[in-house]
Amino acid sequence: MINFMQIYLVGGAIRDKLLGIPVKERDWVVVGATPQAMLAKGFRQVGRDFPVFLHPKTKEEYALARTERKVGKGYRGFVCNFDPTVTLEDDLKRRDLTINAIAQDKNGKLIDPYGGVKDLNKKILRHVSSAFTEDPVRILRVARFAARFGDFRVSRTTTRLMQSMVANHEIDALVPERVWQEFERALQEQYPERFFIVLHNAKALQTLFPEINPYLSYCRKILILAAKVKAKNTIRFAVLFSKATLDAVKSFCKRYCVPAAYKDLAILLVKHQNEFKQAKKLNAHELLHLLEQTDALRRPERFNDFLQACSLISDNHIITYLQKAYKIIAELPLNKVLEEKTSGQKIQQQIRKLRQEALGKLINLCCE
Ligand code: CTP
């Protein structure tokens, strides 16, 4: 390395190390260097908008210290300055939260000009400077960190700053992909309900997720429950929308390009949760219809997720009953019917008849 180039570990890696939790990824900031100097050292440039380089061996990210100034709307509206005179303090100042703006030099010494360590100890999510407002994704990040660190609170001044970003329509510059990315990550945290509460406090919930806003207290309760049983993300998503209308689910999924696995389960739940709740009152024909509509036989794994989601939103214990019903039709021997030399349609009718008879026996058994 050339002498004047200084390298610091920054961001989440320092935060997580100080919190005593495993470090997932290490990001480095380089002060006093130029892109040419980095390339000469064998680094490979990857950043499109600002100079980020991959280390030739570790492949970890090294970014030149930079300042940013917003000149327009959206993600491309930045002027980025990364000349070698930009200091570490300048670079840390443009970051989102004080707890993410701590650096460590090669001797292990912490450089913490904005009180990140104090905020870590006091468990506060606090913005570093007014530069926070330059990136609306940070509103979602704050909410996501609240969902991850259940005992941290958002500083009042940061909440006010986020409210002003909503009021000034700065939040409107968010692109759907980034919103969904943060949403999905927040959902899988240990306290996912806090994501929505922080957004509500920032007055951002109605703008970003009007489908969830009317049911906030229900969403809070249901997500606490889902996180407690460590439900997988698609199930968390489905129960979150279980009080919404079909149109609301569809419009949310369209707006944020939600992947099919999430969308399908949420739609299934909105459509069929009432039949599920009434399952013990259904006759054989209706019970078979429910199993067919939920595509239980072709997609047993999703059917199982559906049952799990149902068990979270309903008090009754119908789940075992429907599992039995599923098992009965899944294991019903059909060889004889399939061997018959008749039309496909007739075979289908025969199979349905057999399944209904088998389900009828289950219903009678449960009524006794
Ligand atoms: N950062 C920021 N504003 C953003 C995104 C990132 O200021 N919108 C800064 C923060 O200093 C952050 C660092 O860039 O710590 C690295 O960002 P990233 O890897 O996205 O997040 P982490 O903080 O490492 O958190 P996570 O554990 O969620 O990945």
XYZ file of C-alpha atoms and ligand atoms in Angstrom:
397
model
C 0.000 0.000 0.000
C 1.137 3.546 -0.573
C 1.985 5.308 2.671
C -0.751 7.948 2.812
C -3.559 5.521 2.146
C -5.432 4.655 5.353
C -7.948 1.882 5.608
C -10.709 1.572 8.199
C -13.329 -1.024 8.933
C -16.756 0.699 9.069
C -20.494 0.289 9.304
C -22.397 -2.826 10.312
C -19.296 -4.890 11.044
C -18.182 -2.550 13.866
C -21.737 -2.164 15.153
C -22.294 -5.917 15.326
C -18.867 -6.572 16.835
C -19.577 -4.082 19.619
C -22.984 -5.658 20.170
C -21.341 -9.066 20.406
C -23.273 -10.547 17.508
C -21.754 -12.373 14.527
C -20.408 -10.105 11.784
C -21.876 -11.023 8.396
C -20.053 -8.731 6.067
C -17.094 -6.369 6.355
C -17.036 -2.986 4.625
C -13.927 -0.864 4.442
C -13.378 2.813 3.775
C -10.155 4.075 2.217
C -8.941 7.600 2.963
C -6.301 9.450 0.942
C -6.477 7.322 -2.198
C -7.506 7.756 -5.809
C -9.221 5.222 -8.088
C -5.956 4.919 -10.023
C -4.037 4.065 -6.847
C -6.608 1.398 -5.971
C -6.464 -0.144 -9.450
C -2.661 -0.115 -9.288
C -2.920 -2.208 -6.082
C -4.932 -4.857 -7.904
C -8.399 -3.824 -6.632
C -11.283 -4.199 -9.073
C -13.733 -1.341 -9.419
C -17.390 -2.294 -9.026
C -19.270 0.866 -8.016
C -21.142 2.564 -10.808
C -22.106 5.767 -9.004
C -19.181 6.023 -6.637
C -15.833 4.286 -6.371
C -16.162 0.951 -4.631
C -13.487 -1.682 -5.161
C -13.180 -5.374 -4.473
C -10.065 -6.552 -2.677
C -8.034 -8.804 -5.003
C -7.972 -11.669 -2.468
C -10.744 -11.308 0.112
C -13.229 -9.771 -2.379
C -14.447 -7.517 0.445
C -15.701 -4.035 -0.463
C -13.408 -1.051 -0.148
C -15.007 2.351 -0.822
C -13.108 5.587 -1.209
C -14.068 8.065 1.514
C -16.677 10.322 -0.010
C -19.158 13.086 0.585
C -22.468 13.295 -1.204
C -24.664 16.218 -2.014
C -28.165 15.881 -3.284
C -28.927 17.895 -6.383
C -32.012 16.187 -7.725
C -34.743 13.664 -6.980
C -34.258 9.925 -6.821
C -31.248 7.680 -6.718
C -29.181 9.288 -9.399
C -29.599 12.815 -8.048
C -26.296 12.902 -6.161
C -23.025 14.671 -6.648
C -20.331 12.542 -5.159
C -16.936 13.872 -4.093
C -14.240 11.287 -3.466
C -11.049 13.206 -3.920
C -8.210 12.182 -1.589
C -8.782 15.177 0.714
C -12.130 13.790 1.956
C -11.549 12.821 5.580
C -12.837 9.839 7.525
C -15.028 12.197 9.590
C -16.556 13.607 6.376
C -17.367 10.112 5.199
C -18.873 9.034 8.521
C -20.999 12.174 8.639
C -22.953 11.277 5.481
C -23.982 7.894 6.937
C -27.423 7.031 8.269
C -27.194 6.216 11.987
C -24.579 6.988 14.637
C -24.324 3.273 15.440
C -23.390 2.676 11.778
C -20.896 5.543 11.690
C -18.103 4.111 13.831
C -14.771 3.207 12.226
C -11.839 1.121 13.403
C -8.234 1.552 12.304
C -5.740 -1.210 11.667
C -4.617 -1.129 15.333
C -8.138 -1.743 16.580
C -8.667 1.866 17.726
C -12.239 3.135 17.329
C -12.910 6.447 15.608
C -16.339 7.591 16.701
C -16.876 11.304 16.091
C -20.689 11.135 16.255
C -21.283 9.254 19.501
C -22.111 5.849 18.035
C -20.701 3.882 20.967
C -22.722 5.951 23.444
C -25.881 5.355 21.390
C -25.108 1.641 21.213
C -24.862 1.554 24.999
C -27.991 3.654 25.420
C -29.712 1.584 22.722
C -30.742 4.496 20.552
C -31.200 4.667 16.784
C -30.192 8.232 15.979
C -29.351 9.913 12.671
C -25.823 11.265 12.281
C -26.594 14.553 10.571
C -29.081 16.282 8.290
C -27.508 14.272 5.439
C -29.862 11.503 6.613
C -32.642 13.101 4.576
C -30.751 12.616 1.339
C -31.710 8.969 1.114
C -35.332 7.975 1.876
C -34.344 4.285 2.115
C -32.993 5.257 5.503
C -36.512 5.598 6.864
C -37.008 1.926 6.061
C -33.580 1.046 7.424
C -34.323 2.693 10.770
C -37.586 0.740 10.969
C -35.757 -2.454 10.007
C -33.072 -1.945 12.652
C -35.856 -1.428 15.199
C -37.250 -4.797 14.077
C -33.834 -6.390 14.543
C -32.796 -4.778 17.802
C -35.926 -5.122 19.932
C -34.575 -3.119 22.854
C -33.449 -0.103 20.806
C -35.652 2.948 20.488
C -35.686 5.581 17.778
C -34.536 8.988 18.942
C -37.291 11.632 18.964
C -35.314 13.951 16.713
C -34.844 11.168 14.180
C -38.569 10.418 14.222
C -39.264 14.107 13.607
C -36.734 14.178 10.781
C -38.402 11.157 9.167
C -41.802 12.826 9.538
C -40.463 15.876 7.712
C -39.180 13.652 4.906
C -42.684 12.254 4.505
C -44.288 15.691 4.660
C -41.823 17.053 2.085
C -42.538 14.112 -0.247
C -38.901 13.042 -0.138
C -40.205 9.570 0.594
C -41.910 9.545 -2.809
C -38.522 8.997 -4.465
C -38.346 5.436 -3.097
C -38.259 2.782 -5.786
C -40.437 -0.333 -5.315
C -37.530 -2.797 -5.414
C -35.761 -1.135 -2.464
C -38.984 -0.883 -0.490
C -39.644 -4.577 -0.955
C -36.036 -5.466 -0.136
C -36.244 -3.673 3.206
C -39.770 -4.967 3.853
C -38.734 -8.565 3.274
C -35.665 -8.249 5.477
C -37.644 -6.566 8.253
C -40.275 -9.280 8.150
C -37.751 -11.972 8.995
C -36.303 -10.128 11.973
C -37.093 -11.125 15.540
C -39.442 -8.175 16.159
C -41.034 -7.584 12.714
C -43.992 -5.692 14.225
C -41.629 -2.867 15.195
C -40.930 -2.140 11.516
C -44.534 -1.056 11.074
C -44.749 0.806 14.368
C -41.670 2.885 13.561
C -43.045 3.651 10.095
C -46.354 4.597 11.664
C -44.584 6.959 14.099
C -42.688 8.458 11.171
C -46.078 8.991 9.466
C -44.800 6.901 6.580
C -47.075 3.883 6.943
C -50.084 5.429 5.240
C -47.943 6.611 2.306
C -45.989 3.407 1.831
C -48.364 0.703 2.981
C -51.943 2.026 3.050
C -53.146 -1.604 2.949
C -51.618 -2.243 6.373
C -52.292 1.110 8.014
C -55.931 0.417 9.004
C -54.985 -2.822 10.758
C -51.851 -1.742 12.574
C -52.770 -3.052 15.999
C -53.907 -6.387 14.523
C -50.713 -6.589 12.441
C -48.681 -5.947 15.553
C -50.356 -8.796 17.451
C -50.234 -11.277 14.604
C -46.592 -10.594 13.792
C -45.559 -10.992 17.423
C -47.254 -14.380 17.340
C -45.714 -15.382 13.999
C -42.228 -14.375 15.133
C -42.683 -16.275 18.392
C -43.211 -19.543 16.522
C -40.448 -18.580 14.071
C -42.863 -18.792 11.139
C -41.204 -18.489 7.784
C -41.355 -15.239 5.887
C -44.085 -16.152 3.399
C -46.327 -17.125 6.320
C -45.557 -13.871 8.147
C -46.457 -11.967 5.007
C -49.698 -13.883 4.539
C -50.945 -13.368 8.091
C -50.023 -9.692 7.907
C -52.551 -9.327 5.107
C -55.157 -11.675 6.522
C -57.541 -8.828 7.395
C -57.046 -7.049 4.063
C -59.246 -7.420 1.004
C -58.202 -9.447 -2.015
C -57.851 -6.238 -4.036
C -55.592 -4.717 -1.380
C -53.271 -7.740 -1.414
C -53.131 -7.727 -5.185
C -52.435 -4.015 -5.425
C -49.684 -4.192 -2.782
C -48.024 -7.128 -4.564
C -48.210 -5.388 -7.914
C -46.853 -2.100 -6.596
C -43.840 -3.675 -4.942
C -43.250 -6.539 -7.405
C -43.697 -9.056 -4.598
C -42.440 -12.556 -5.496
C -45.076 -15.170 -6.343
C -44.383 -17.356 -3.285
C -45.452 -14.494 -0.996
C -48.333 -13.327 -3.138
C -49.851 -16.775 -3.718
C -49.947 -17.735 -0.063
C -51.376 -14.355 0.975
C -54.119 -14.646 -1.648
C -54.883 -18.213 -0.616
C -55.303 -17.115 2.968
C -57.501 -14.118 2.196
C -59.701 -16.273 -0.045
C -60.028 -19.399 2.065
C -59.537 -18.506 5.714
C -63.277 -18.480 6.407
C -63.790 -21.957 4.964
C -60.847 -23.056 7.052
C -62.405 -21.685 10.216
C -65.639 -23.533 9.370
C -63.903 -26.701 8.170
C -65.544 -28.971 10.738
C -68.972 -27.883 9.520
C -68.226 -28.658 5.865
C -69.726 -31.711 4.182
C -67.556 -34.099 2.146
C -68.157 -32.219 -1.088
C -67.236 -28.839 0.450
C -64.242 -30.288 2.274
C -62.900 -31.779 -0.933
C -63.522 -28.445 -2.635
C -61.433 -26.638 0.004
C -58.586 -29.112 -0.456
C -58.807 -28.709 -4.220
C -58.982 -24.928 -4.104
C -55.913 -24.756 -1.898
C -54.190 -27.112 -4.341
C -53.287 -29.355 -1.418
C -52.404 -32.422 -3.481
C -50.233 -30.743 -6.061
C -48.573 -28.346 -3.634
C -48.472 -30.077 -0.250
C -45.769 -27.790 1.096
C -47.750 -24.664 0.362
C -50.856 -26.323 1.796
C -48.908 -26.922 4.976
C -47.884 -23.236 5.023
C -51.534 -22.339 4.506
C -52.500 -24.451 7.512
C -49.787 -22.879 9.616
C -50.902 -19.396 8.609
C -54.511 -20.348 9.424
C -53.515 -21.700 12.807
C -51.936 -18.314 13.622
C -55.026 -16.310 12.761
C -57.674 -18.582 14.236
C -58.266 -19.831 17.761
C -59.616 -23.229 16.831
C -57.609 -26.346 16.265
C -58.806 -27.290 12.832
C -55.297 -27.862 11.591
C -55.100 -31.546 12.665
C -58.490 -32.210 11.139
C -57.446 -30.780 7.762
C -54.115 -32.571 7.900
C -56.054 -35.817 8.392
C -58.350 -34.937 5.490
C -55.345 -34.192 3.290
C -53.643 -37.460 4.279
C -56.778 -39.444 3.513
C -57.066 -38.186 -0.035
C -53.310 -38.128 -0.651
C -52.959 -41.772 0.341
C -56.145 -43.084 -1.200
C -55.265 -46.027 -3.515
C -56.376 -45.141 -7.022
C -54.794 -47.982 -9.020
C -58.075 -49.672 -9.829
C -59.668 -46.504 -11.194
C -56.574 -45.536 -13.140
C -56.407 -48.960 -14.779
C -59.971 -48.688 -16.105
C -60.161 -48.358 -19.851
C -62.392 -45.309 -19.964
C -62.217 -41.594 -20.691
C -60.047 -39.218 -18.659
C -63.130 -37.295 -17.619
C -64.813 -40.435 -16.231
C -61.645 -41.307 -14.323
C -61.632 -37.805 -12.815
C -65.264 -38.220 -11.732
C -64.522 -41.608 -10.183
C -61.552 -40.229 -8.282
C -63.607 -37.352 -6.892
C -66.321 -39.792 -5.855
C -63.815 -41.997 -4.035
C -62.267 -39.001 -2.326
C -65.635 -37.678 -1.216
C -66.562 -41.088 0.191
C -63.305 -41.271 2.109
C -63.784 -37.744 3.457
C -67.376 -38.622 4.336
C -66.071 -41.432 6.539
C -63.754 -38.977 8.317
C -66.645 -36.570 8.871
C -68.852 -39.332 10.304
C -66.046 -40.507 12.543
C -65.531 -36.974 13.906
C -69.263 -36.534 14.491
C -69.607 -39.674 16.572
N -25.361 3.253 4.798
C -25.992 4.487 4.889
N -27.178 4.696 4.261
C -27.763 3.708 3.540
C -27.148 2.447 3.436
C -25.957 2.247 4.080
O -25.477 5.373 5.545
N -28.920 3.927 2.930
C -24.047 3.068 5.432
C -24.126 2.726 6.921
O -22.978 3.273 7.520
C -24.042 1.216 6.897
C -23.069 0.965 5.767
O -23.351 1.990 4.820
O -23.598 0.689 8.124
C -23.167 -0.405 5.138
O -24.455 -0.597 4.637
P -25.152 -2.022 4.545
O -24.138 -3.060 4.287
O -26.306 -1.878 3.612
O -25.841 -2.232 5.961
P -25.297 -2.600 7.378
O -25.319 -1.375 8.239
O -24.034 -3.335 7.290
O -26.481 -3.472 7.968
P -26.978 -4.961 7.650
O -26.475 -5.756 8.802
O -28.444 -4.816 7.669
O -26.449 -5.357 6.317
